[in-house]
Phi, psi and omega in degrees: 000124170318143154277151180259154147301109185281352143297255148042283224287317183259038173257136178343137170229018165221186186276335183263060123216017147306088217249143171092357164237089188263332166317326186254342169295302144017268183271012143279323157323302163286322148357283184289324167298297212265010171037030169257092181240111178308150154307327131243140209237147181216100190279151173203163191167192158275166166284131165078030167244012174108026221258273190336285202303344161292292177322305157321283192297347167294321212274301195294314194285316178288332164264001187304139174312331196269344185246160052283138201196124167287341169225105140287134184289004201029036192221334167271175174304319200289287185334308201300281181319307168297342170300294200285350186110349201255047166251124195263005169276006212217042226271127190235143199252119184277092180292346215248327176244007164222088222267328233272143154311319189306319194282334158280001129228092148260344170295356193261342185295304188285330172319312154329295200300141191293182153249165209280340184209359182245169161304302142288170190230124191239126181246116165267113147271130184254184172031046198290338177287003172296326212281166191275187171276341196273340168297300165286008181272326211260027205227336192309275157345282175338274163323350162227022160182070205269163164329161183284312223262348029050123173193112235233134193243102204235139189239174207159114185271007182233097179297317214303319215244033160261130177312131179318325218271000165276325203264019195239002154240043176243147150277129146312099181225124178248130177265130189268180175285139163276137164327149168261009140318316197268342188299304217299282188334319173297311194284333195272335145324316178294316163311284230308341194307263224304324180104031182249129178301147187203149129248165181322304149003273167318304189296309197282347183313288189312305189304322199279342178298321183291310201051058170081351171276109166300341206263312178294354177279269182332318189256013161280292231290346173302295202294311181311301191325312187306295179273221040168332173090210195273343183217121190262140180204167203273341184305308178308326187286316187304315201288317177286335184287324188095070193224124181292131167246154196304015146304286184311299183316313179298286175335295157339307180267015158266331168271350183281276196282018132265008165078022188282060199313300180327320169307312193314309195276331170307323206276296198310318169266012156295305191281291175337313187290294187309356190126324188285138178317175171281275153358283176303315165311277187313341191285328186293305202308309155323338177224034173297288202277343134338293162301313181294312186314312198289341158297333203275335184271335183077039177212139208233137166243184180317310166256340163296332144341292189260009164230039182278019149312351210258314167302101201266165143347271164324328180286317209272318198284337196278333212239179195238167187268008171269292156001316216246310192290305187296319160331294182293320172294301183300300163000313180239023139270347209246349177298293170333300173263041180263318165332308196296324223271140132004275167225115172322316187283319202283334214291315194277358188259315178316309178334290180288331145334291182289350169294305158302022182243006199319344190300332225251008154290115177250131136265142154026277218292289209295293184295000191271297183314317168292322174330310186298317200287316205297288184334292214301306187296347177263354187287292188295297167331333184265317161333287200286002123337313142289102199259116178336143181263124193258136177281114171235165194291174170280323161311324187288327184286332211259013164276332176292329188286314181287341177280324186279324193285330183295307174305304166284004152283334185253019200294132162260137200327153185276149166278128150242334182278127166275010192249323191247134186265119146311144182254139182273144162233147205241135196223108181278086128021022221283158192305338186284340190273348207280327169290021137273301189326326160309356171215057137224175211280158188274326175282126177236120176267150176262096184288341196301288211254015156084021193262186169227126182263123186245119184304140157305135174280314196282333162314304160310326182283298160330311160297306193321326203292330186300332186240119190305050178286158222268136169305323188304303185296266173013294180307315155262026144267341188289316149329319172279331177286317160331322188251013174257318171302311192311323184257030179063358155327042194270190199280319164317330199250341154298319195293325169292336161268339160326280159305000184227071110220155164250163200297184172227000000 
């Protein structure tokens, strides 16, 4: 007897055990139950999640003696038959050979015709995004207003490149990826049919290897059988595959972050010698570092869960999750450019070498920022730094410009001798003079004779107070006291020339 295939042998043969898609078995069941059926149906999806066999099963719940039907009995001939392939009412088309107009129409041809023993006449196109444009043009019509006895199923892993004006006279169903819960369950059912031993291990290899594709689950687990016997273990798949495991990797990556070159290259070329690829290497390493981000972040899933022995202490504590991130970033740059290389094995052993330097890695990103953090501190520091400018009239300047010029005519000298006592002279003011006298220095020196003539302070005050002055003028009195501090005059250092000279 031919082998059979176990994608083949286990495909669904009603909708409730079509798994991982229940939305769309769900509402294609009503459907047929409730005899509300389109015209055409538009299957979509990833490969090996079930687009064909949906199809098939729509084809089975309409010609079934019991239907249109959501539980096909598989027991009458139409069932028996669309199982087996040979029902010539179900006619199923490889769009990928047959892409050309001519070929639809001849579908336009065959359509006229009743079907020879079913209820319907079912055309399943598989790879309906293959067909040319003048195919889809010439399907346009047909597909939106075909015989009652016609119903046309088009399945497709590329929606993006079916024309709106095919999928807007289609029902729409996108088939998702399966969980790999539902794959690992499926395969450990299957064992158990067949009488094969498996451990668990072995089994999530295989389900997380399918990446949501049942079918592709089903046909790695053919090959294992074929090498591995009445008993699967995970050790077997590794040693026959070439496959690093995750011991060996953690060891690696232990020796990457103690800067252990030797080790590197001893470990690294240990994994070469059984068989694993480069690639897979680096693909392990890659997803190593994956699992710590998701330990380091605090979020543990199933299988990490159950190989967290492997995530040692010492590992989580040496790297950081920026650490973890700049690893994994050079990592699929350096995956990208491993096609390209020379020689693969010295390129990944430099990789991993230069990988142990990870503390002295900036990223882009990291460094952009700091850059940014330095401007802003340097903006604000030159603000504050920068003393505002006040805006005044042209009168005001050009009164302040005769106060500063008056003013450097009139600077007093620094006192440095200490043997000569300046003589004070009281100098009378007169009144017509006291509004000048209010913006000229208080101080006047005298070079012949070395005296200093000192303005009444209380005189001055008295006017000012007496006379209504200009915020400008204020200003250049405040000024002048400013230039009085300047030369150390203060009011401590008169009193003491008060007290040793007398009036004249």
């Amino acid at each position: 007897m031919a082998h059979t295939a176990t994608a083949t042998e286990y495909r669904p043969q009603n909708f409730s055990s079509l798994v991982g898609q229940d939305f769309v078995s769900t509402a294609i069941k009503n459907s047929l139950n409730s005899h509300k059926i389109a015209n055409a149906f538009l299957l979509s999806g990833p490969r090996g999640v079930g687009k064909t066999t949906t199809a098939r099963l729509i084809a089975k719940g309409l010609n079934c003696i019991h239907g249109p039907t959501g539980e096909p009995c598989n027991e009458c001939p139409q069932c028996i038959s669309i199982k087996e392939g040979t029902n010539s009412d179900v006619i199923e088309i490889d769009g990928a050979s047959n892409t050309s107009i001519n070929n639809i129409k001849t579908i336009q041809e065959e359509i006229q015709y009743l079907p020879a023993a079913a209820k319907y006449k079912i055309y399943i196109i598989d790879e309906v995004h293959m067909l040319s444009k003048s195919a889809f043009n010439a399907l346009l019509k047909t597909i939106e207003e075909p015989p009652e006895h016609v119903v046309f199923i088009f399945a497709t892993t590329e929606l993006n490149e079916v024309p709106a004006t095919i999928k807007s006279r289609c029902q729409q169903f996108n088939l998702r990826l399966i969980p790999t819960s539902i794959i690992e369950n499926n395969i450990k059912r299957i064992l158990t049919d067949k009488n094969i031993a498996f451990d668990d291990d072995g089994v999530k290899w295989i389900a997380k290897e399918g990446k949501g594709s049942l079918r592709d689950a089903y046909t790695l687990l053919d090959q294992i059988i074929s090498f591995c016997g009445n008993e699967i273990t995970l050790e077997k798949i590794q040693s026959k595959l070439g496959l690093a495991g995750k011991e060996q990797i953690s060891q690696l990556v232990s020796s990457i972050l103690n800067e252990q070159i030797m080790d590197i290259h001893i470990k690294l070329e240990t994994l070469i010698s059984s068989g694993c690829r480069i690639e897979q290497i680096l693909a392990d390493i890659i997803s190593f570092f994956r699992d710590l981000l998701l330990l380091k972040s605090q979020i543990s899933s199933g299988d990490i869960k159950s190989n967290s022995n492997y995530y040692s202490p010492e590992i989580l504590e040496k790297l950081s999750i920026y650490d973890i991130e700049n690893i994994m970033e050079l990592s699929f740059q350096f995956y990208e450019k491993l096609k390209y290389s020379i020689n693969q094995e010295i390129e990944l052993e430099f990789f991993l070498v230069k990988l142990s330097k990870y503390k002295d890695f900036i990223r882009p990103g990291t460094l952009l920022k700091q850059i940014k953090m330095l401007q802003t501190s340097f903006l604000e520091k030159k603000k504050l730094t920068e003393v505002p400018k006040v805006e005044i009239s042209k009168t005001e300047q050009t009164t302040i410009n005769k106060v500063q010029e008056k003013s450097s005519d009139n600077k007093v000298n620094n006192i440095t001798s200490e043997n000569t006592v300046p003589v004070i002279k009281e100098e009378v003011i007169p009144n017509e003079d006291l509004s000048q006298s209010k913006i000229e220095n208080v101080i006047k020196p005298d070079k012949k004779n070395n005296e200093v003539s000192v303005s009444i302070k209380s005189e001055i005050k008295k006017e000012i107070d007496s006379t209504n002055s200009s915020p400008v003028e204020n200003e250049i009195i405040s000024e002048k006291k400013e230039t009085v501090s300047d030369y150390e005059i203060n009011k401590k250092n008169l009193k003491e020339i008060f007290s040793c000279t007398e009036y004249r």
